[in-house]
One Martini backbone bead per residue (centre of mass of N, CA, C, O) as a GRO file, in nm:
protein
  159
    1UNK     BB    1  -2.691  -6.796   0.610
    2UNK     BB    2  -2.975  -6.773   0.803
    3UNK     BB    3  -3.145  -6.824   1.077
    4UNK     BB    4  -3.400  -6.928   0.930
    5UNK     BB    5  -3.252  -7.137   0.770
    6UNK     BB    6  -3.132  -7.288   0.984
    7UNK     BB    7  -3.381  -7.374   1.129
    8UNK     BB    8  -3.521  -7.518   0.923
    9UNK     BB    9  -3.295  -7.730   0.880
   10UNK     BB   10  -3.331  -7.847   1.189
   11UNK     BB   11  -3.601  -7.948   1.144
   12UNK     BB   12  -3.589  -8.126   0.912
   13UNK     BB   13  -3.356  -8.305   1.009
   14UNK     BB   14  -3.333  -8.334   1.334
   15UNK     BB   15  -3.062  -8.174   1.330
   16UNK     BB   16  -2.720  -8.085   1.429
   17UNK     BB   17  -2.446  -8.107   1.274
   18UNK     BB   18  -2.501  -8.409   1.250
   19UNK     BB   19  -2.654  -8.416   1.518
   20UNK     BB   20  -2.842  -8.642   1.736
   21UNK     BB   21  -3.012  -8.852   1.851
   22UNK     BB   22  -2.795  -9.063   2.013
   23UNK     BB   23  -2.556  -8.939   2.058
   24UNK     BB   24  -2.260  -8.860   2.185
   25UNK     BB   25  -2.042  -8.642   2.356
   26UNK     BB   26  -1.811  -8.699   2.127
   27UNK     BB   27  -1.955  -8.630   1.895
   28UNK     BB   28  -2.044  -8.343   1.960
   29UNK     BB   29  -1.764  -8.228   2.005
   30UNK     BB   30  -1.658  -8.300   1.746
   31UNK     BB   31  -1.875  -8.101   1.579
   32UNK     BB   32  -1.854  -7.844   1.780
   33UNK     BB   33  -1.668  -7.870   2.027
   34UNK     BB   34  -1.505  -7.753   2.350
   35UNK     BB   35  -1.698  -7.478   2.374
   36UNK     BB   36  -1.839  -7.517   2.691
   37UNK     BB   37  -2.087  -7.637   2.891
   38UNK     BB   38  -2.102  -7.859   3.174
   39UNK     BB   39  -2.356  -8.072   3.339
   40UNK     BB   40  -2.361  -8.332   3.596
   41UNK     BB   41  -2.596  -8.581   3.695
   42UNK     BB   42  -2.479  -8.858   3.705
   43UNK     BB   43  -2.613  -8.965   3.386
   44UNK     BB   44  -2.638  -8.669   3.346
   45UNK     BB   45  -2.604  -8.447   3.047
   46UNK     BB   46  -2.494  -8.109   2.986
   47UNK     BB   47  -2.457  -7.922   2.661
   48UNK     BB   48  -2.343  -7.584   2.630
   49UNK     BB   49  -2.359  -7.335   2.344
   50UNK     BB   50  -2.569  -7.125   2.419
   51UNK     BB   51  -2.823  -7.175   2.190
   52UNK     BB   52  -2.721  -7.479   2.259
   53UNK     BB   53  -2.865  -7.805   2.359
   54UNK     BB   54  -2.786  -8.081   2.531
   55UNK     BB   55  -2.946  -8.394   2.651
   56UNK     BB   56  -2.799  -8.676   2.858
   57UNK     BB   57  -2.821  -9.040   2.884
   58UNK     BB   58  -2.584  -9.244   2.901
   59UNK     BB   59  -2.444  -9.097   2.648
   60UNK     BB   60  -2.727  -9.003   2.527
   61UNK     BB   61  -2.914  -8.838   2.333
   62UNK     BB   62  -3.254  -8.677   2.386
   63UNK     BB   63  -3.190  -8.353   2.361
   64UNK     BB   64  -3.262  -8.059   2.149
   65UNK     BB   65  -3.191  -7.701   2.212
   66UNK     BB   66  -3.303  -7.393   2.075
   67UNK     BB   67  -3.240  -7.084   2.240
   68UNK     BB   68  -3.356  -6.799   2.143
   69UNK     BB   69  -3.397  -6.611   2.379
   70UNK     BB   70  -3.075  -6.568   2.416
   71UNK     BB   71  -3.062  -6.360   2.167
   72UNK     BB   72  -3.216  -6.141   2.292
   73UNK     BB   73  -3.037  -6.094   2.560
   74UNK     BB   74  -2.757  -6.182   2.363
   75UNK     BB   75  -2.635  -6.107   2.048
   76UNK     BB   76  -2.343  -6.253   2.118
   77UNK     BB   77  -2.417  -6.536   2.133
   78UNK     BB   78  -2.369  -6.826   2.081
   79UNK     BB   79  -2.406  -7.026   1.746
   80UNK     BB   80  -2.329  -7.305   1.766
   81UNK     BB   81  -2.473  -7.506   1.508
   82UNK     BB   82  -2.665  -7.282   1.374
   83UNK     BB   83  -2.410  -7.126   1.264
   84UNK     BB   84  -2.182  -7.033   1.108
   85UNK     BB   85  -1.888  -6.957   1.144
   86UNK     BB   86  -1.864  -6.615   1.250
   87UNK     BB   87  -2.186  -6.587   1.236
   88UNK     BB   88  -2.433  -6.371   1.284
   89UNK     BB   89  -2.709  -6.260   1.367
   90UNK     BB   90  -2.958  -6.043   1.227
   91UNK     BB   91  -3.143  -6.126   1.450
   92UNK     BB   92  -3.314  -6.183   1.774
   93UNK     BB   93  -3.562  -6.290   1.622
   94UNK     BB   94  -3.856  -6.517   1.561
   95UNK     BB   95  -4.117  -6.587   1.373
   96UNK     BB   96  -4.332  -6.843   1.335
   97UNK     BB   97  -4.449  -6.772   1.051
   98UNK     BB   98  -4.157  -6.761   0.912
   99UNK     BB   99  -4.108  -7.058   0.964
  100UNK     BB  100  -4.351  -7.203   0.861
  101UNK     BB  101  -4.292  -7.122   0.566
  102UNK     BB  102  -4.025  -7.238   0.542
  103UNK     BB  103  -4.099  -7.541   0.588
  104UNK     BB  104  -4.274  -7.556   0.347
  105UNK     BB  105  -4.078  -7.515   0.142
  106UNK     BB  106  -3.854  -7.713   0.209
  107UNK     BB  107  -4.021  -7.982   0.362
  108UNK     BB  108  -4.349  -7.986   0.403
  109UNK     BB  109  -4.417  -7.873   0.678
  110UNK     BB  110  -4.626  -7.880   0.963
  111UNK     BB  111  -4.841  -7.759   1.234
  112UNK     BB  112  -4.938  -7.847   1.564
  113UNK     BB  113  -5.128  -7.808   1.814
  114UNK     BB  114  -5.036  -7.819   2.139
  115UNK     BB  115  -4.929  -7.794   2.463
  116UNK     BB  116  -5.001  -7.535   2.677
  117UNK     BB  117  -4.832  -7.274   2.841
  118UNK     BB  118  -4.772  -7.032   3.042
  119UNK     BB  119  -4.698  -6.790   2.787
  120UNK     BB  120  -4.729  -7.046   2.589
  121UNK     BB  121  -4.703  -7.197   2.260
  122UNK     BB  122  -4.743  -7.521   2.123
  123UNK     BB  123  -4.565  -7.682   1.864
  124UNK     BB  124  -4.591  -7.957   1.627
  125UNK     BB  125  -4.403  -8.138   1.405
  126UNK     BB  126  -4.514  -8.312   1.141
  127UNK     BB  127  -4.339  -8.604   1.142
  128UNK     BB  128  -4.178  -8.519   1.422
  129UNK     BB  129  -3.957  -8.468   1.719
  130UNK     BB  130  -4.098  -8.149   1.733
  131UNK     BB  131  -4.073  -7.858   1.923
  132UNK     BB  132  -4.253  -7.535   1.950
  133UNK     BB  133  -4.196  -7.226   2.133
  134UNK     BB  134  -4.423  -6.958   2.205
  135UNK     BB  135  -4.497  -6.644   2.258
  136UNK     BB  136  -4.824  -6.540   2.433
  137UNK     BB  137  -4.721  -6.385   2.716
  138UNK     BB  138  -4.683  -6.216   2.987
  139UNK     BB  139  -4.357  -6.131   3.115
  140UNK     BB  140  -4.227  -5.888   2.904
  141UNK     BB  141  -3.940  -5.783   2.817
  142UNK     BB  142  -3.660  -5.631   2.641
  143UNK     BB  143  -3.502  -5.921   2.640
  144UNK     BB  144  -3.734  -6.044   2.483
  145UNK     BB  145  -3.949  -6.197   2.317
  146UNK     BB  146  -4.238  -6.170   2.146
  147UNK     BB  147  -4.525  -6.194   2.049
  148UNK     BB  148  -4.477  -6.491   1.810
  149UNK     BB  149  -4.215  -6.575   1.906
  150UNK     BB  150  -3.961  -6.779   1.954
  151UNK     BB  151  -3.809  -6.969   2.231
  152UNK     BB  152  -3.826  -7.258   2.128
  153UNK     BB  153  -3.624  -7.568   1.985
  154UNK     BB  154  -3.719  -7.928   2.007
  155UNK     BB  155  -3.559  -8.232   2.019
  156UNK     BB  156  -3.719  -8.555   2.070
  157UNK     BB  157  -3.807  -8.801   2.186
  158UNK     BB  158  -4.057  -9.038   2.171
  159UNK     BB  159  -4.125  -9.052   2.492
   0.00000   0.00000   0.00000
C-alpha cells in the first residue's frame, strides 16, 4: 500500500488502524503498540507515534493527527498506523491534488475550503470530521513540504 493509498483510507474511514475518535488510550496502544512518546497534562494525554498523534481528554480520543510534514524533515520517521509495519514511505510529501483525486476515486468525498491560516490553506472533507492543512506560503525550508503539499490531516470531534 502506498502512502497516498493509506492516507485516502484514513480519511475515508475517519480512523487509523481501526482506532478512532472516542477510543481509549488502552485501545490505541493495543492497536498500535507501546513504542511511543506520551505527554500528560492533568486530564489531557498526547500519544505520539511519529507521524501519528492522538490527543485524549479523560482517556477518550478527541483528535487524531497525521503529521505529514514530519516525513519531509525525517524520511525515517516512524509511520506506525499510517503504513503497514516495516514499510517506508515512497515519497516524503503528498500533494493535495493527488489526495483529492484519490478521495474521489475511493469514497466519492469532496473538499470544501475552510478557514485559512497564515501560510496554510485549510480544507474540510465534506461529510466527515476531517480537516486537511496544505502549505500555501511562508518560510519554506529544505526539510519542509512545498507549496500545495499536505502539512497535516486532522480527524476532529464534532465540537
